[in-house]
Amino acid sequence: MSETEIEIEAPPERVWEVLANPHVYDEWVLGAQEVRDADESWPAVGSKLHHRTGVGPLSVDDETEVVQSDRPRRLGLRARARPVGEFSIELELEPTGSGGTRLVMREGADVGFVAHVPGTDASIGARNVLSLRRLKALAEETPTAHR
């Protein structure tokens, strides 16, 4: 299991707005190439986001499902990139004394061949450092600036 942490200069409610917008998922999740569709109820428990994941021409169409949703504190996801594997993801948001957010992302591969490859957690951690920097940039800009 990989754990990555970042401080974001925006309140948890603003960070949650980004997490709750399925149309920007591919802008902050490194490796997500395209959001193909999303349930209108995203990020309600059981809702799904359909995406293309991969690098360059090596990509797969699959989905991510919400398994836990506690606005604006915690989002639990089950990401599938079959046949590579399936991943459990938890995003935990905590307000800071300065009005920002401490975000902790935990992710682990627990199904598929990638779950048995040495170094998978380190690779996930490196990817998530970049993903959380992207999320930070989206959350720190004004709500209408990006759209």
GROMACS .gro file of N, CA, C and O in nm, residues 84-134:
model
  204
   84VAL      N    1  -0.461  -0.562  -1.622
   84VAL     CA    2  -0.347  -0.527  -1.538
   84VAL      C    3  -0.377  -0.551  -1.391
   84VAL      O    4  -0.299  -0.613  -1.319
   85GLY      N    5  -0.491  -0.500  -1.344
   85GLY     CA    6  -0.524  -0.519  -1.204
   85GLY      C    7  -0.637  -0.432  -1.157
   85GLY      O    8  -0.698  -0.358  -1.235
   86GLU      N    9  -0.662  -0.440  -1.028
   86GLU     CA   10  -0.761  -0.358  -0.961
   86GLU      C   11  -0.694  -0.294  -0.840
   86GLU      O   12  -0.606  -0.354  -0.778
   87PHE      N   13  -0.740  -0.172  -0.808
   87PHE     CA   14  -0.672  -0.092  -0.708
   87PHE      C   15  -0.773  -0.035  -0.609
   87PHE      O   16  -0.878   0.013  -0.649
   88SER      N   17  -0.738  -0.040  -0.481
   88SER     CA   18  -0.816   0.024  -0.376
   88SER      C   19  -0.753   0.160  -0.350
   88SER      O   20  -0.631   0.170  -0.333
   89ILE      N   21  -0.836   0.264  -0.347
   89ILE     CA   22  -0.787   0.400  -0.330
   89ILE      C   23  -0.870   0.468  -0.222
   89ILE      O   24  -0.993   0.461  -0.223
   90GLU      N   25  -0.802   0.537  -0.132
   90GLU     CA   26  -0.869   0.617  -0.031
   90GLU      C   27  -0.809   0.756  -0.032
   90GLU      O   28  -0.687   0.772  -0.026
   91LEU      N   29  -0.896   0.856  -0.042
   91LEU     CA   30  -0.856   0.996  -0.035
   91LEU      C   31  -0.916   1.054   0.092
   91LEU      O   32  -1.038   1.055   0.109
   92GLU      N   33  -0.829   1.099   0.181
   92GLU     CA   34  -0.874   1.152   0.310
   92GLU      C   35  -0.839   1.299   0.317
   92GLU      O   36  -0.722   1.337   0.299
   93LEU      N   37  -0.938   1.383   0.341
   93LEU     CA   38  -0.920   1.528   0.346
   93LEU      C   39  -0.938   1.577   0.489
   93LEU      O   40  -1.035   1.542   0.556
   94GLU      N   41  -0.843   1.660   0.533
   94GLU     CA   42  -0.847   1.713   0.669
   94GLU      C   43  -0.818   1.863   0.663
   94GLU      O   44  -0.720   1.904   0.601
   95PRO      N   45  -0.903   1.945   0.726
   95PRO     CA   46  -0.877   2.089   0.725
   95PRO      C   47  -0.751   2.122   0.803
   95PRO      O   48  -0.721   2.057   0.904
   96THR      N   49  -0.678   2.222   0.756
   96THR     CA   50  -0.560   2.270   0.828
   96THR      C   51  -0.596   2.397   0.902
   96THR      O   52  -0.698   2.461   0.872
   97GLY      N   53  -0.513   2.438   0.995
   97GLY     CA   54  -0.538   2.560   1.071
   97GLY      C   55  -0.534   2.685   0.986
   97GLY      O   56  -0.593   2.788   1.022
   98SER      N   57  -0.471   2.680   0.871
   98SER     CA   58  -0.459   2.796   0.783
   98SER      C   59  -0.572   2.805   0.680
   98SER      O   60  -0.568   2.889   0.590
   99GLY      N   61  -0.671   2.716   0.690
   99GLY     CA   62  -0.783   2.719   0.597
   99GLY      C   63  -0.764   2.631   0.475
   99GLY      O   64  -0.847   2.630   0.385
  100GLY      N   65  -0.656   2.557   0.471
  100GLY     CA   66  -0.629   2.467   0.359
  100GLY      C   67  -0.672   2.325   0.389
  100GLY      O   68  -0.754   2.300   0.479
  101THR      N   69  -0.614   2.233   0.314
  101THR     CA   70  -0.649   2.091   0.326
  101THR      C   71  -0.522   2.007   0.328
  101THR      O   72  -0.433   2.027   0.245
  102ARG      N   73  -0.516   1.915   0.420
  102ARG     CA   74  -0.414   1.810   0.417
  102ARG      C   75  -0.483   1.690   0.354
  102ARG      O   76  -0.582   1.641   0.406
  103LEU      N   77  -0.432   1.647   0.239
  103LEU     CA   78  -0.492   1.534   0.169
  103LEU      C   79  -0.395   1.415   0.173
  103LEU      O   80  -0.278   1.430   0.139
  104VAL      N   81  -0.445   1.302   0.216
  104VAL     CA   82  -0.367   1.179   0.218
  104VAL      C   83  -0.433   1.081   0.121
  104VAL      O   84  -0.554   1.058   0.128
  105MET      N   85  -0.353   1.028   0.030
  105MET     CA   86  -0.402   0.931  -0.068
  105MET      C   87  -0.333   0.798  -0.041
  105MET      O   88  -0.211   0.791  -0.039
  106ARG      N   89  -0.414   0.696  -0.018
  106ARG     CA   90  -0.362   0.561   0.000
  106ARG      C   91  -0.411   0.477  -0.118
  106ARG      O   92  -0.530   0.479  -0.150
  107GLU      N   93  -0.319   0.404  -0.180
  107GLU     CA   94  -0.357   0.322  -0.294
  107GLU      C   95  -0.276   0.193  -0.292
  107GLU      O   96  -0.156   0.194  -0.265
  108GLY      N   97  -0.343   0.086  -0.325
  108GLY     CA   98  -0.276  -0.042  -0.334
  108GLY      C   99  -0.337  -0.128  -0.443
  108GLY      O  100  -0.458  -0.124  -0.468
  109ALA      N  101  -0.251  -0.202  -0.511
  109ALA     CA  102  -0.297  -0.299  -0.610
  109ALA      C  103  -0.327  -0.428  -0.536
  109ALA      O  104  -0.242  -0.481  -0.466
  110ASP      N  105  -0.451  -0.477  -0.550
  110ASP     CA  106  -0.484  -0.598  -0.475
  110ASP      C  107  -0.544  -0.708  -0.560
  110ASP      O  108  -0.576  -0.814  -0.508
  111VAL      N  109  -0.557  -0.688  -0.689
  111VAL     CA  110  -0.607  -0.792  -0.780
  111VAL      C  111  -0.527  -0.781  -0.909
  111VAL      O  112  -0.494  -0.672  -0.953
  112GLY      N  113  -0.498  -0.895  -0.970
  112GLY     CA  114  -0.427  -0.893  -1.097
  112GLY      C  115  -0.277  -0.913  -1.081
  112GLY      O  116  -0.225  -0.913  -0.970
  113PHE      N  117  -0.211  -0.926  -1.193
  113PHE     CA  118  -0.068  -0.957  -1.187
  113PHE      C  119   0.013  -0.843  -1.125
  113PHE      O  120   0.115  -0.866  -1.061
  114VAL      N  121  -0.033  -0.718  -1.140
  114VAL     CA  122   0.042  -0.606  -1.085
  114VAL      C  123   0.051  -0.612  -0.932
  114VAL      O  124   0.145  -0.560  -0.873
  115ALA      N  125  -0.043  -0.680  -0.869
  115ALA     CA  126  -0.040  -0.694  -0.723
  115ALA      C  127   0.078  -0.779  -0.676
  115ALA      O  128   0.113  -0.775  -0.558
  116HIS      N  129   0.139  -0.854  -0.768
  116HIS     CA  130   0.249  -0.943  -0.731
  116HIS      C  131   0.384  -0.898  -0.785
  116HIS      O  132   0.482  -0.968  -0.769
  117VAL      N  133   0.387  -0.782  -0.848
  117VAL     CA  134   0.512  -0.731  -0.906
  117VAL      C  135   0.588  -0.652  -0.801
  117VAL      O  136   0.533  -0.557  -0.744
  118PRO      N  137   0.714  -0.688  -0.774
  118PRO     CA  138   0.793  -0.610  -0.678
  118PRO      C  139   0.805  -0.465  -0.726
  118PRO      O  140   0.821  -0.438  -0.844
  119GLY      N  141   0.796  -0.372  -0.633
  119GLY     CA  142   0.810  -0.231  -0.666
  119GLY      C  143   0.680  -0.162  -0.705
  119GLY      O  144   0.680  -0.043  -0.735
  120THR      N  145   0.569  -0.236  -0.706
  120THR     CA  146   0.441  -0.176  -0.745
  120THR      C  147   0.404  -0.060  -0.654
  120THR      O  148   0.364   0.047  -0.702
  121ASP      N  149   0.419  -0.076  -0.522
  121ASP     CA  150   0.383   0.031  -0.430
  121ASP      C  151   0.467   0.156  -0.455
  121ASP      O  152   0.416   0.268  -0.452
  122ALA      N  153   0.596   0.139  -0.481
  122ALA     CA  154   0.683   0.253  -0.510
  122ALA      C  155   0.641   0.323  -0.638
  122ALA      O  156   0.639   0.447  -0.646
  123SER      N  157   0.604   0.246  -0.739
  123SER     CA  158   0.558   0.305  -0.865
  123SER      C  159   0.427   0.381  -0.846
  123SER      O  160   0.409   0.490  -0.900
  124ILE      N  161   0.337   0.322  -0.770
  124ILE     CA  162   0.210   0.389  -0.742
  124ILE      C  163   0.236   0.519  -0.667
  124ILE      O  164   0.178   0.623  -0.697
  125GLY      N  165   0.326   0.515  -0.569
  125GLY     CA  166   0.358   0.635  -0.492
  125GLY      C  167   0.415   0.746  -0.578
  125GLY      O  168   0.375   0.863  -0.565
  126ALA      N  169   0.506   0.712  -0.669
  126ALA     CA  170   0.564   0.813  -0.758
  126ALA      C  171   0.456   0.873  -0.849
  126ALA      O  172   0.453   0.996  -0.870
  127ARG      N  173   0.368   0.790  -0.900
  127ARG     CA  174   0.260   0.839  -0.985
  127ARG      C  175   0.166   0.930  -0.905
  127ARG      O  176   0.122   1.034  -0.954
  128ASN      N  177   0.138   0.892  -0.782
  128ASN     CA  178   0.044   0.969  -0.701
  128ASN      C  179   0.100   1.104  -0.656
  128ASN      O  180   0.025   1.198  -0.636
  129VAL      N  181   0.233   1.114  -0.642
  129VAL     CA  182   0.293   1.245  -0.614
  129VAL      C  183   0.256   1.342  -0.727
  129VAL      O  184   0.211   1.455  -0.703
  130LEU      N  185   0.272   1.297  -0.850
  130LEU     CA  186   0.238   1.381  -0.965
  130LEU      C  187   0.088   1.406  -0.975
  130LEU      O  188   0.044   1.517  -1.004
  131SER      N  189   0.008   1.303  -0.951
  131SER     CA  190  -0.138   1.319  -0.957
  131SER      C  191  -0.185   1.421  -0.854
  131SER      O  192  -0.269   1.507  -0.885
  132LEU      N  193  -0.133   1.414  -0.732
  132LEU     CA  194  -0.178   1.507  -0.629
  132LEU      C  195  -0.132   1.649  -0.655
  132LEU      O  196  -0.200   1.745  -0.619
  133ARG      N  197  -0.018   1.666  -0.722
  133ARG     CA  198   0.023   1.801  -0.763
  133ARG      C  199  -0.076   1.859  -0.863
  133ARG      O  200  -0.109   1.977  -0.859
  134ARG      N  201  -0.125   1.775  -0.953
  134ARG     CA  202  -0.225   1.819  -1.050
  134ARG      C  203  -0.357   1.854  -0.980
  134ARG      O  204  -0.422   1.952  -1.012
   0.00000   0.00000   0.00000
